Tab-separated table of C-alpha atoms in Angstrom:
chain	number	residue	atom	x	y	z
A	8	UNK	CA	-0.111	0.091	0.026
A	9	UNK	CA	1.177	3.457	-0.827
A	10	UNK	CA	1.723	6.397	1.745
A	11	UNK	CA	-0.262	9.704	0.991
A	12	UNK	CA	1.753	12.682	0.871
A	13	UNK	CA	-0.296	16.001	0.677
A	14	UNK	CA	2.681	17.928	-0.564
A	15	UNK	CA	3.256	15.738	-3.463
A	16	UNK	CA	-0.683	16.009	-4.313
A	17	UNK	CA	-0.348	19.802	-4.270
A	18	UNK	CA	2.844	20.115	-6.135
A	19	UNK	CA	0.933	17.714	-8.800
A	20	UNK	CA	-2.022	19.881	-8.638
A	21	UNK	CA	-0.358	23.220	-9.300
A	22	UNK	CA	1.619	21.847	-12.265
A	23	UNK	CA	-1.512	20.516	-13.582
A	24	UNK	CA	-3.443	23.744	-13.455
A	25	UNK	CA	-0.368	25.797	-14.883
A	26	UNK	CA	-1.789	25.621	-18.499
A	27	UNK	CA	-5.196	26.887	-17.484
A	28	UNK	CA	-3.516	29.778	-15.436
A	29	UNK	CA	-1.831	30.555	-18.179
A	30	UNK	CA	-4.868	30.803	-20.522
A	31	UNK	CA	-6.569	32.775	-17.940
A	32	UNK	CA	-3.374	35.377	-18.246
A	33	UNK	CA	-3.443	35.500	-21.892
A	34	UNK	CA	-7.072	36.126	-22.067
A	35	UNK	CA	-6.938	38.970	-19.529
A	36	UNK	CA	-3.992	40.479	-21.315
A	37	UNK	CA	-6.150	40.382	-24.466
A	38	UNK	CA	-9.042	42.017	-22.681
A	39	UNK	CA	-6.858	45.059	-21.002
A	40	UNK	CA	-5.408	45.545	-24.826
A	41	UNK	CA	-8.885	45.619	-25.704
A	42	UNK	CA	-10.249	47.803	-22.906
A	43	UNK	CA	-7.378	50.622	-23.196
A	44	UNK	CA	-6.141	50.733	-26.934
A	45	UNK	CA	-9.003	49.642	-29.143
A	46	UNK	CA	-11.696	51.992	-30.414
A	47	UNK	CA	-14.740	50.961	-28.551
A	48	UNK	CA	-17.178	52.392	-31.081
A	49	UNK	CA	-16.019	49.567	-33.362
A	50	UNK	CA	-19.029	47.111	-33.836
A	51	UNK	CA	-16.847	44.132	-34.029
A	52	UNK	CA	-15.290	44.839	-30.825
A	53	UNK	CA	-17.903	43.013	-28.315
A	54	UNK	CA	-17.741	39.875	-30.709
A	55	UNK	CA	-13.824	39.599	-30.274
A	56	UNK	CA	-15.017	39.036	-26.313
A	57	UNK	CA	-17.417	36.402	-27.430
A	58	UNK	CA	-15.116	34.613	-29.308
A	59	UNK	CA	-12.371	34.701	-26.824
A	60	UNK	CA	-14.974	33.409	-24.099
A	61	UNK	CA	-16.107	30.649	-26.434
A	62	UNK	CA	-12.648	29.142	-27.131
A	63	UNK	CA	-11.518	29.970	-23.539
A	64	UNK	CA	-14.653	27.537	-22.297
A	65	UNK	CA	-13.882	24.980	-24.708
A	66	UNK	CA	-10.282	24.891	-23.485
A	67	UNK	CA	-11.495	24.719	-19.691
A	68	UNK	CA	-14.021	21.951	-20.659
A	69	UNK	CA	-11.411	19.755	-22.311
A	70	UNK	CA	-8.693	20.716	-19.802
A	71	UNK	CA	-11.203	19.865	-16.692
A	72	UNK	CA	-12.115	16.579	-18.304
A	73	UNK	CA	-8.301	15.769	-18.505
A	74	UNK	CA	-7.149	17.152	-15.209
A	75	UNK	CA	-10.033	15.648	-13.241
A	76	UNK	CA	-9.692	12.543	-14.284
A	77	UNK	CA	-5.537	12.558	-13.794
A	78	UNK	CA	-6.493	13.707	-10.534
A	79	UNK	CA	-8.975	10.587	-9.758
A	80	UNK	CA	-6.226	8.397	-10.531
A	81	UNK	CA	-3.459	10.278	-8.007
A	82	UNK	CA	-6.279	11.417	-5.453
A	83	UNK	CA	-6.708	9.141	-2.462
A	84	UNK	CA	-9.861	11.407	-0.893
A	85	UNK	CA	-12.895	13.037	-1.685
A	86	UNK	CA	-11.533	16.030	-0.188
A	87	UNK	CA	-8.661	16.446	-2.820
A	88	UNK	CA	-10.893	15.961	-5.700
A	89	UNK	CA	-13.483	18.455	-4.171
A	90	UNK	CA	-10.466	20.877	-3.917
A	91	UNK	CA	-9.380	20.356	-7.305
A	92	UNK	CA	-13.003	20.630	-8.656
A	93	UNK	CA	-13.347	23.715	-6.485
A	94	UNK	CA	-10.403	25.795	-7.639
A	95	UNK	CA	-11.493	24.908	-11.104
A	96	UNK	CA	-15.125	26.551	-10.700
A	97	UNK	CA	-13.569	29.668	-8.903
A	98	UNK	CA	-11.087	30.029	-11.981
A	99	UNK	CA	-13.957	29.609	-14.597
A	100	UNK	CA	-16.165	32.085	-12.627
A	101	UNK	CA	-13.300	34.886	-12.101
A	102	UNK	CA	-12.848	34.336	-16.291
A	103	UNK	CA	-16.330	35.024	-16.738
A	104	UNK	CA	-16.413	37.837	-14.469
A	105	UNK	CA	-13.518	39.410	-16.914
A	106	UNK	CA	-15.272	38.429	-19.631
A	107	UNK	CA	-18.261	40.734	-18.584
A	108	UNK	CA	-16.390	43.405	-17.444
A	109	UNK	CA	-14.057	43.798	-20.503
A	110	UNK	CA	-17.674	43.831	-22.645
A	111	UNK	CA	-18.785	46.548	-20.202
A	112	UNK	CA	-15.968	48.825	-20.567
A	113	UNK	CA	-16.363	48.173	-24.037
A	114	UNK	CA	-20.366	48.988	-24.273
A	115	UNK	CA	-21.828	50.550	-21.287
A	116	UNK	CA	-25.198	49.466	-22.193
A	117	UNK	CA	-24.220	45.485	-22.365
A	118	UNK	CA	-25.856	45.035	-18.744
A	119	UNK	CA	-28.961	46.764	-16.909
A	120	UNK	CA	-28.723	46.851	-13.088
A	121	UNK	CA	-25.050	47.769	-12.854
A	122	UNK	CA	-24.362	50.699	-10.628
A	123	UNK	CA	-23.540	53.597	-13.313
A	124	UNK	CA	-21.198	55.669	-11.186
A	125	UNK	CA	-18.036	56.540	-12.811
A	126	UNK	CA	-15.988	56.647	-9.673
A	127	UNK	CA	-16.507	52.473	-9.408
A	128	UNK	CA	-13.851	52.134	-11.937
A	129	UNK	CA	-12.719	48.677	-13.347
A	130	UNK	CA	-12.434	47.050	-10.114
A	131	UNK	CA	-15.816	47.990	-8.820
A	132	UNK	CA	-17.414	46.722	-12.046
A	133	UNK	CA	-15.347	43.815	-11.840
A	134	UNK	CA	-17.080	42.891	-8.294
A	135	UNK	CA	-20.380	43.507	-9.371
A	136	UNK	CA	-19.817	41.405	-12.416
A	137	UNK	CA	-18.147	38.897	-10.235
A	138	UNK	CA	-21.470	38.706	-8.571
A	139	UNK	CA	-23.320	38.424	-11.750
A	140	UNK	CA	-21.045	35.609	-12.708
A	141	UNK	CA	-21.521	33.599	-9.448
A	142	UNK	CA	-25.326	33.954	-9.893
A	143	UNK	CA	-25.098	32.899	-13.639
A	144	UNK	CA	-23.117	29.737	-12.775
A	145	UNK	CA	-25.131	29.001	-10.257
A	146	UNK	CA	-28.264	29.018	-12.438
A	147	UNK	CA	-29.934	31.094	-9.727
A	148	UNK	CA	-30.692	34.361	-11.973
A	149	UNK	CA	-31.810	37.067	-9.367
A	150	UNK	CA	-32.619	39.360	-12.061
A	151	UNK	CA	-31.044	42.497	-10.410
A	152	UNK	CA	-28.087	42.414	-13.212
A	153	UNK	CA	-29.325	41.437	-16.614
A	154	UNK	CA	-27.520	41.098	-19.885
A	155	UNK	CA	-29.371	43.394	-22.601
A	156	UNK	CA	-26.895	43.362	-25.639
A	157	UNK	CA	-26.145	40.054	-27.905
A	158	UNK	CA	-22.881	39.639	-27.185
A	159	UNK	CA	-23.804	39.803	-23.055
A	160	UNK	CA	-26.323	37.526	-23.821
A	161	UNK	CA	-24.053	35.301	-25.615
A	162	UNK	CA	-21.284	35.118	-22.873
A	163	UNK	CA	-24.124	34.497	-20.313
A	164	UNK	CA	-25.520	31.467	-22.432
A	165	UNK	CA	-21.552	29.912	-22.639
A	166	UNK	CA	-21.407	30.577	-18.745
A	167	UNK	CA	-24.630	28.500	-18.444
A	168	UNK	CA	-23.450	26.032	-20.622
A	169	UNK	CA	-19.957	25.343	-18.831
A	170	UNK	CA	-22.038	25.309	-15.644
A	171	UNK	CA	-24.116	22.653	-16.557
A	172	UNK	CA	-20.809	20.799	-18.174
A	173	UNK	CA	-19.351	21.150	-14.686
A	174	UNK	CA	-21.654	20.117	-12.876
A	175	UNK	CA	-22.675	16.903	-14.737
A	176	UNK	CA	-18.950	15.961	-15.063
A	177	UNK	CA	-18.477	16.689	-11.277
A	178	UNK	CA	-21.447	14.489	-10.176
A	179	UNK	CA	-20.288	11.874	-12.211
A	180	UNK	CA	-16.700	11.885	-11.335
A	181	UNK	CA	-17.849	11.708	-7.486
A	182	UNK	CA	-19.115	8.466	-8.183
A	183	UNK	CA	-15.622	7.224	-9.522
A	184	UNK	CA	-13.886	8.548	-6.719
A	185	UNK	CA	-15.741	6.330	-4.439
A	186	UNK	CA	-15.411	3.365	-6.792
A	187	UNK	CA	-11.759	3.656	-6.909
A	188	UNK	CA	-11.378	4.133	-3.163
A	189	UNK	CA	-13.485	0.915	-2.739
A	190	UNK	CA	-11.210	-1.206	-4.992
A	191	UNK	CA	-8.173	0.473	-3.259
A	192	UNK	CA	-9.603	-0.985	0.015
A	193	UNK	CA	-10.049	-4.688	-1.295
């Protein structure tokens, strides 16, 4: 029987998620460029955000499937799998809030219900749109903030789809970790 080493698991986990962190960083750099240096009156700019969000979602979906399957083989506890899964969900929610913030910076009419105060700045809007992202990911949809434009609705739909895939994938893998732990005990 092999012994469990938590430091080894954490080191392996951070090595495995580094590609996802690089994707998030690359998209963040693209968003900073879009928010600062591109003319926001161009009609194609919001759709660049939609395309980046779509490809990022495809990457996260396949990355999640691969990484969680690897983690199941390496994990010896439900808590480890839950921590990996929770970290990926936080990363996805934050990346969508960055999508929404960039879209709002490009088109101030993209969302209804945001505080229109100019002194909030990007950080204040990032906070409000992180709340919107959490509510959208959880499929609660209070309605206090709502997407108005087509690009905002497309990104919200992409996040809802990502949430559905993550929940289904997570529930199916909870069973796998229990099966793996039972076979290891035999």
